[in-house]
Amino acid sequence: MPIRTNRGRAAVYRRLWGWPMRSPNHLIAVLVVVAVIVLAVGIIVPQVTGTDNAPGATNTADGGTTSSSTTSATVPRPQAPPASPPTSDLPTRLPSATQTPTPADADPAALDVVDTWARRWVNHPSGITNEEWLEPLRALTTEEFLTEMATVEPGNIDATKVTGPPVTTASYTSSLEATVPTDAGALAITVVETPEGWRVAFYEPAG
């Protein structure tokens, strides 16, 4: 006779769930049935889905299985870090233009320019113009310094003659400093080496 009420169904469910607990034999029987069902599911389901072997295993020639990790592609070996570039004994940067020049012996040609330039510099007869005074100095003077000398008034120069040879005070590979005695005091002259030869780049009263 069918059960038509919820209360009747609940009573039936209670009797079913309580049946294994009534005796140890009932409980053992229930556990055996559950184990058989689980085993059957474990055997039947892989055959139906086509996954006979355990995950991650493959068949071998002798019927055994090997882990998929041993048949996978060879793991790339880590590469060694690139070797550092060879060191060089070359300097890391070019020498600065402001570094101290290398000392060198005085070049006689540089001293000749100093002496000739000083003798032309003291030659300023009364009434001579700046252009006339500069003309003999032009060939022995740098273009940059000629621009500054264009502002000099020859009549304001007290010296009128050179009284001795030039004396070197500092000598480098591309420049030279010397003093020249005159009848109005010594004159400090700096010459530099250019593609055209030694040229006067600066002068001032010595001391």
CSV table of C-alpha atoms in Angstrom, one decimal:
chain,number,residue,atom,x,y,z
A,1,MET,CA,0.0,0.0,0.0
A,2,PRO,CA,1.6,3.3,-1.0
A,3,ILE,CA,2.6,5.8,1.7
A,4,ARG,CA,0.6,9.0,1.2
A,5,THR,CA,1.6,11.2,4.1
A,6,ASN,CA,5.0,12.9,4.9
A,7,ARG,CA,4.8,11.5,8.4
A,8,GLY,CA,4.5,8.0,7.1
A,9,ARG,CA,7.5,8.5,4.8
A,10,ALA,CA,9.6,9.9,7.7
A,11,ALA,CA,8.8,6.9,9.8
A,12,VAL,CA,9.9,4.6,7.0
A,13,TYR,CA,13.2,6.5,6.6
A,14,ARG,CA,13.9,6.3,10.3
A,15,ARG,CA,13.4,2.5,10.2
A,16,LEU,CA,15.8,2.2,7.2
A,17,TRP,CA,18.6,4.4,8.7
A,18,GLY,CA,18.2,2.7,12.1
A,19,TRP,CA,18.3,-0.8,10.8
A,20,PRO,CA,22.2,-1.1,10.6
A,21,MET,CA,22.4,0.1,14.2
A,22,ARG,CA,20.2,-2.6,15.7
A,23,SER,CA,22.9,-5.2,15.8
A,24,PRO,CA,26.6,-5.7,14.8
A,25,ASN,CA,25.6,-8.1,12.1
A,26,HIS,CA,23.4,-5.5,10.4
A,27,LEU,CA,26.2,-3.0,10.5
A,28,ILE,CA,28.8,-5.5,9.0
A,29,ALA,CA,26.3,-6.4,6.3
A,30,VAL,CA,25.8,-2.7,5.4
A,31,LEU,CA,29.6,-2.1,5.2
A,32,VAL,CA,30.1,-5.1,3.0
A,33,VAL,CA,27.4,-4.0,0.6
A,34,VAL,CA,28.9,-0.5,0.5
A,35,ALA,CA,32.4,-1.9,-0.2
A,36,VAL,CA,31.1,-4.0,-3.0
A,37,ILE,CA,29.4,-1.1,-4.6
A,38,VAL,CA,32.5,1.1,-4.4
A,39,LEU,CA,34.7,-1.6,-5.9
A,40,ALA,CA,32.2,-2.2,-8.7
A,41,VAL,CA,32.1,1.5,-9.5
A,42,GLY,CA,35.9,1.6,-9.5
A,43,ILE,CA,36.2,-1.2,-12.0
A,44,ILE,CA,33.2,-0.4,-14.3
A,45,VAL,CA,33.7,3.4,-14.6
A,46,PRO,CA,37.2,3.3,-16.1
A,47,GLN,CA,36.2,0.6,-18.6
A,48,VAL,CA,33.3,2.7,-19.7
A,49,THR,CA,35.3,6.0,-20.0
A,50,GLY,CA,38.4,4.3,-21.5
A,51,THR,CA,40.8,5.2,-18.7
A,52,ASP,CA,42.1,1.8,-17.7
A,53,ASN,CA,45.5,2.9,-16.5
A,54,ALA,CA,46.0,5.2,-13.5
A,55,PRO,CA,46.5,8.9,-14.3
A,56,GLY,CA,50.0,9.8,-15.3
A,57,ALA,CA,51.0,6.1,-16.2
A,58,THR,CA,51.8,4.5,-19.6
A,59,ASN,CA,52.1,0.9,-20.7
A,60,THR,CA,55.6,-0.5,-21.2
A,61,ALA,CA,56.8,-3.3,-23.5
A,62,ASP,CA,56.7,-5.9,-20.7
A,63,GLY,CA,53.2,-5.0,-19.6
A,64,GLY,CA,54.2,-2.8,-16.7
A,65,THR,CA,53.6,0.9,-16.2
A,66,THR,CA,55.9,3.8,-16.0
A,67,SER,CA,55.3,7.2,-14.7
A,68,SER,CA,54.5,9.8,-17.3
A,69,SER,CA,57.1,12.0,-15.7
A,70,THR,CA,59.8,9.6,-17.0
A,71,THR,CA,58.5,9.6,-20.6
A,72,SER,CA,57.9,13.3,-20.9
A,73,ALA,CA,60.2,15.6,-22.9
A,74,THR,CA,63.6,16.2,-21.3
A,75,VAL,CA,63.5,19.2,-19.1
A,76,PRO,CA,65.9,21.9,-20.4
A,77,ARG,CA,69.0,22.2,-18.4
A,78,PRO,CA,69.6,25.6,-16.9
A,79,GLN,CA,72.0,27.6,-19.0
A,80,ALA,CA,75.1,29.0,-17.3
A,81,PRO,CA,75.1,32.8,-17.0
A,82,PRO,CA,76.9,34.6,-19.8
A,83,ALA,CA,80.6,35.2,-19.1
A,84,SER,CA,81.5,38.7,-18.2
A,85,PRO,CA,83.3,40.6,-21.0
A,86,PRO,CA,87.1,40.6,-20.7
A,87,THR,CA,88.5,43.5,-18.9
A,88,SER,CA,90.6,46.0,-20.8
A,89,ASP,CA,93.7,47.9,-19.8
A,90,LEU,CA,92.6,50.8,-21.8
A,91,PRO,CA,91.5,54.0,-19.8
A,92,THR,CA,87.8,54.2,-19.1
A,93,ARG,CA,87.6,57.7,-20.5
A,94,LEU,CA,89.7,60.2,-22.5
A,95,PRO,CA,91.9,62.6,-20.5
A,96,SER,CA,90.2,65.8,-19.7
A,97,ALA,CA,91.3,68.9,-21.6
A,98,THR,CA,91.7,70.7,-18.3
A,99,GLN,CA,94.4,68.2,-17.0
A,100,THR,CA,97.8,69.6,-16.4
A,101,PRO,CA,100.0,69.4,-19.6
A,102,THR,CA,103.0,67.1,-19.6
A,103,PRO,CA,106.2,69.0,-18.8
A,104,ALA,CA,108.7,69.1,-21.6
A,105,ASP,CA,112.0,70.7,-22.6
A,106,ALA,CA,111.7,74.2,-24.0
A,107,ASP,CA,111.4,74.3,-27.8
A,108,PRO,CA,113.9,76.8,-29.2
A,109,ALA,CA,111.4,77.7,-31.9
A,110,ALA,CA,108.9,78.7,-29.2
A,111,LEU,CA,111.6,80.9,-27.5
A,112,ASP,CA,112.4,82.5,-30.9
A,113,VAL,CA,108.7,83.4,-31.3
A,114,VAL,CA,108.6,84.9,-27.8
A,115,ASP,CA,111.8,87.0,-28.4
A,116,THR,CA,110.7,88.2,-31.9
A,117,TRP,CA,107.1,89.0,-30.7
A,118,ALA,CA,108.4,91.0,-27.7
A,119,ARG,CA,110.7,93.1,-29.9
A,120,ARG,CA,107.9,94.0,-32.2
A,121,TRP,CA,105.6,94.7,-29.2
A,122,VAL,CA,107.9,97.4,-27.8
A,123,ASN,CA,108.2,99.0,-31.2
A,124,HIS,CA,105.5,101.8,-31.1
A,125,PRO,CA,106.8,105.1,-32.4
A,126,SER,CA,104.8,108.2,-31.4
A,127,GLY,CA,101.6,108.6,-33.4
A,128,ILE,CA,101.4,104.9,-34.6
A,129,THR,CA,97.9,103.5,-34.9
A,130,ASN,CA,96.7,100.3,-33.4
A,131,GLU,CA,96.5,98.7,-36.9
A,132,GLU,CA,100.0,99.7,-37.8
A,133,TRP,CA,101.3,98.4,-34.5
A,134,LEU,CA,99.5,95.1,-34.8
A,135,GLU,CA,100.5,94.4,-38.4
A,136,PRO,CA,104.0,93.0,-37.6
A,137,LEU,CA,102.6,91.1,-34.6
A,138,ARG,CA,99.8,89.5,-36.6
A,139,ALA,CA,101.8,86.6,-38.0
A,140,LEU,CA,103.0,85.6,-34.5
A,141,THR,CA,99.7,85.9,-32.7
A,142,THR,CA,96.6,83.7,-32.5
A,143,GLU,CA,93.4,85.0,-34.1
A,144,GLU,CA,91.6,84.9,-30.8
A,145,PHE,CA,94.2,87.1,-29.0
A,146,LEU,CA,94.4,89.5,-31.9
A,147,THR,CA,90.8,90.4,-31.2
A,148,GLU,CA,91.8,91.4,-27.6
A,149,MET,CA,94.9,93.3,-28.7
A,150,ALA,CA,92.8,95.4,-31.1
A,151,THR,CA,91.7,97.4,-28.0
A,152,VAL,CA,95.2,98.2,-26.9
A,153,GLU,CA,96.4,101.8,-27.3
A,154,PRO,CA,100.2,101.6,-28.3
A,155,GLY,CA,100.9,105.0,-26.8
A,156,ASN,CA,100.1,103.6,-23.3
A,157,ILE,CA,102.9,101.1,-23.5
A,158,ASP,CA,105.9,102.3,-21.5
A,159,ALA,CA,108.4,99.7,-22.7
A,160,THR,CA,110.4,100.7,-25.7
A,161,LYS,CA,113.1,98.0,-26.0
A,162,VAL,CA,114.0,94.5,-24.9
A,163,THR,CA,116.9,94.3,-22.6
A,164,GLY,CA,117.6,90.6,-22.5
A,165,PRO,CA,116.8,87.1,-23.9
A,166,PRO,CA,113.6,85.3,-22.9
A,167,VAL,CA,113.7,83.0,-19.9
A,168,THR,CA,111.5,79.9,-19.7
A,169,THR,CA,109.2,79.7,-16.7
A,170,ALA,CA,107.1,76.7,-17.7
A,171,SER,CA,107.4,74.4,-20.7
A,172,TYR,CA,104.9,71.7,-21.9
A,173,THR,CA,104.4,69.7,-25.0
A,174,SER,CA,102.0,72.2,-26.6
A,175,SER,CA,102.6,75.4,-24.7
A,176,LEU,CA,105.3,77.5,-23.2
A,177,GLU,CA,105.5,80.4,-20.7
A,178,ALA,CA,108.5,82.8,-20.6
A,179,THR,CA,109.5,86.2,-19.4
A,180,VAL,CA,111.2,88.8,-21.4
A,181,PRO,CA,113.0,91.8,-19.7
A,182,THR,CA,112.3,95.3,-21.0
A,183,ASP,CA,113.3,98.8,-20.0
A,184,ALA,CA,109.9,99.1,-18.3
A,185,GLY,CA,109.8,95.7,-16.5
A,186,ALA,CA,109.6,92.1,-17.5
A,187,LEU,CA,106.9,90.8,-19.8
A,188,ALA,CA,105.2,87.4,-19.3
A,189,ILE,CA,104.3,85.8,-22.6
A,190,THR,CA,102.5,82.5,-23.3
A,191,VAL,CA,102.8,80.8,-26.6
A,192,VAL,CA,100.9,77.7,-27.9
A,193,GLU,CA,101.6,75.3,-30.7
A,194,THR,CA,99.2,75.6,-33.6
A,195,PRO,CA,99.1,74.0,-37.1
A,196,GLU,CA,100.9,77.1,-38.3
A,197,GLY,CA,103.6,77.0,-35.6
A,198,TRP,CA,104.1,78.6,-32.2
A,199,ARG,CA,101.8,81.6,-31.7
A,200,VAL,CA,101.4,84.1,-28.8
A,201,ALA,CA,98.1,83.5,-27.0
A,202,PHE,CA,98.5,85.8,-24.0
A,203,TYR,CA,100.8,88.4,-22.3
A,204,GLU,CA,100.9,90.5,-19.1
A,205,PRO,CA,103.4,92.3,-17.0
A,206,ALA,CA,105.5,89.7,-15.1
A,207,GLY,CA,105.2,89.7,-11.3
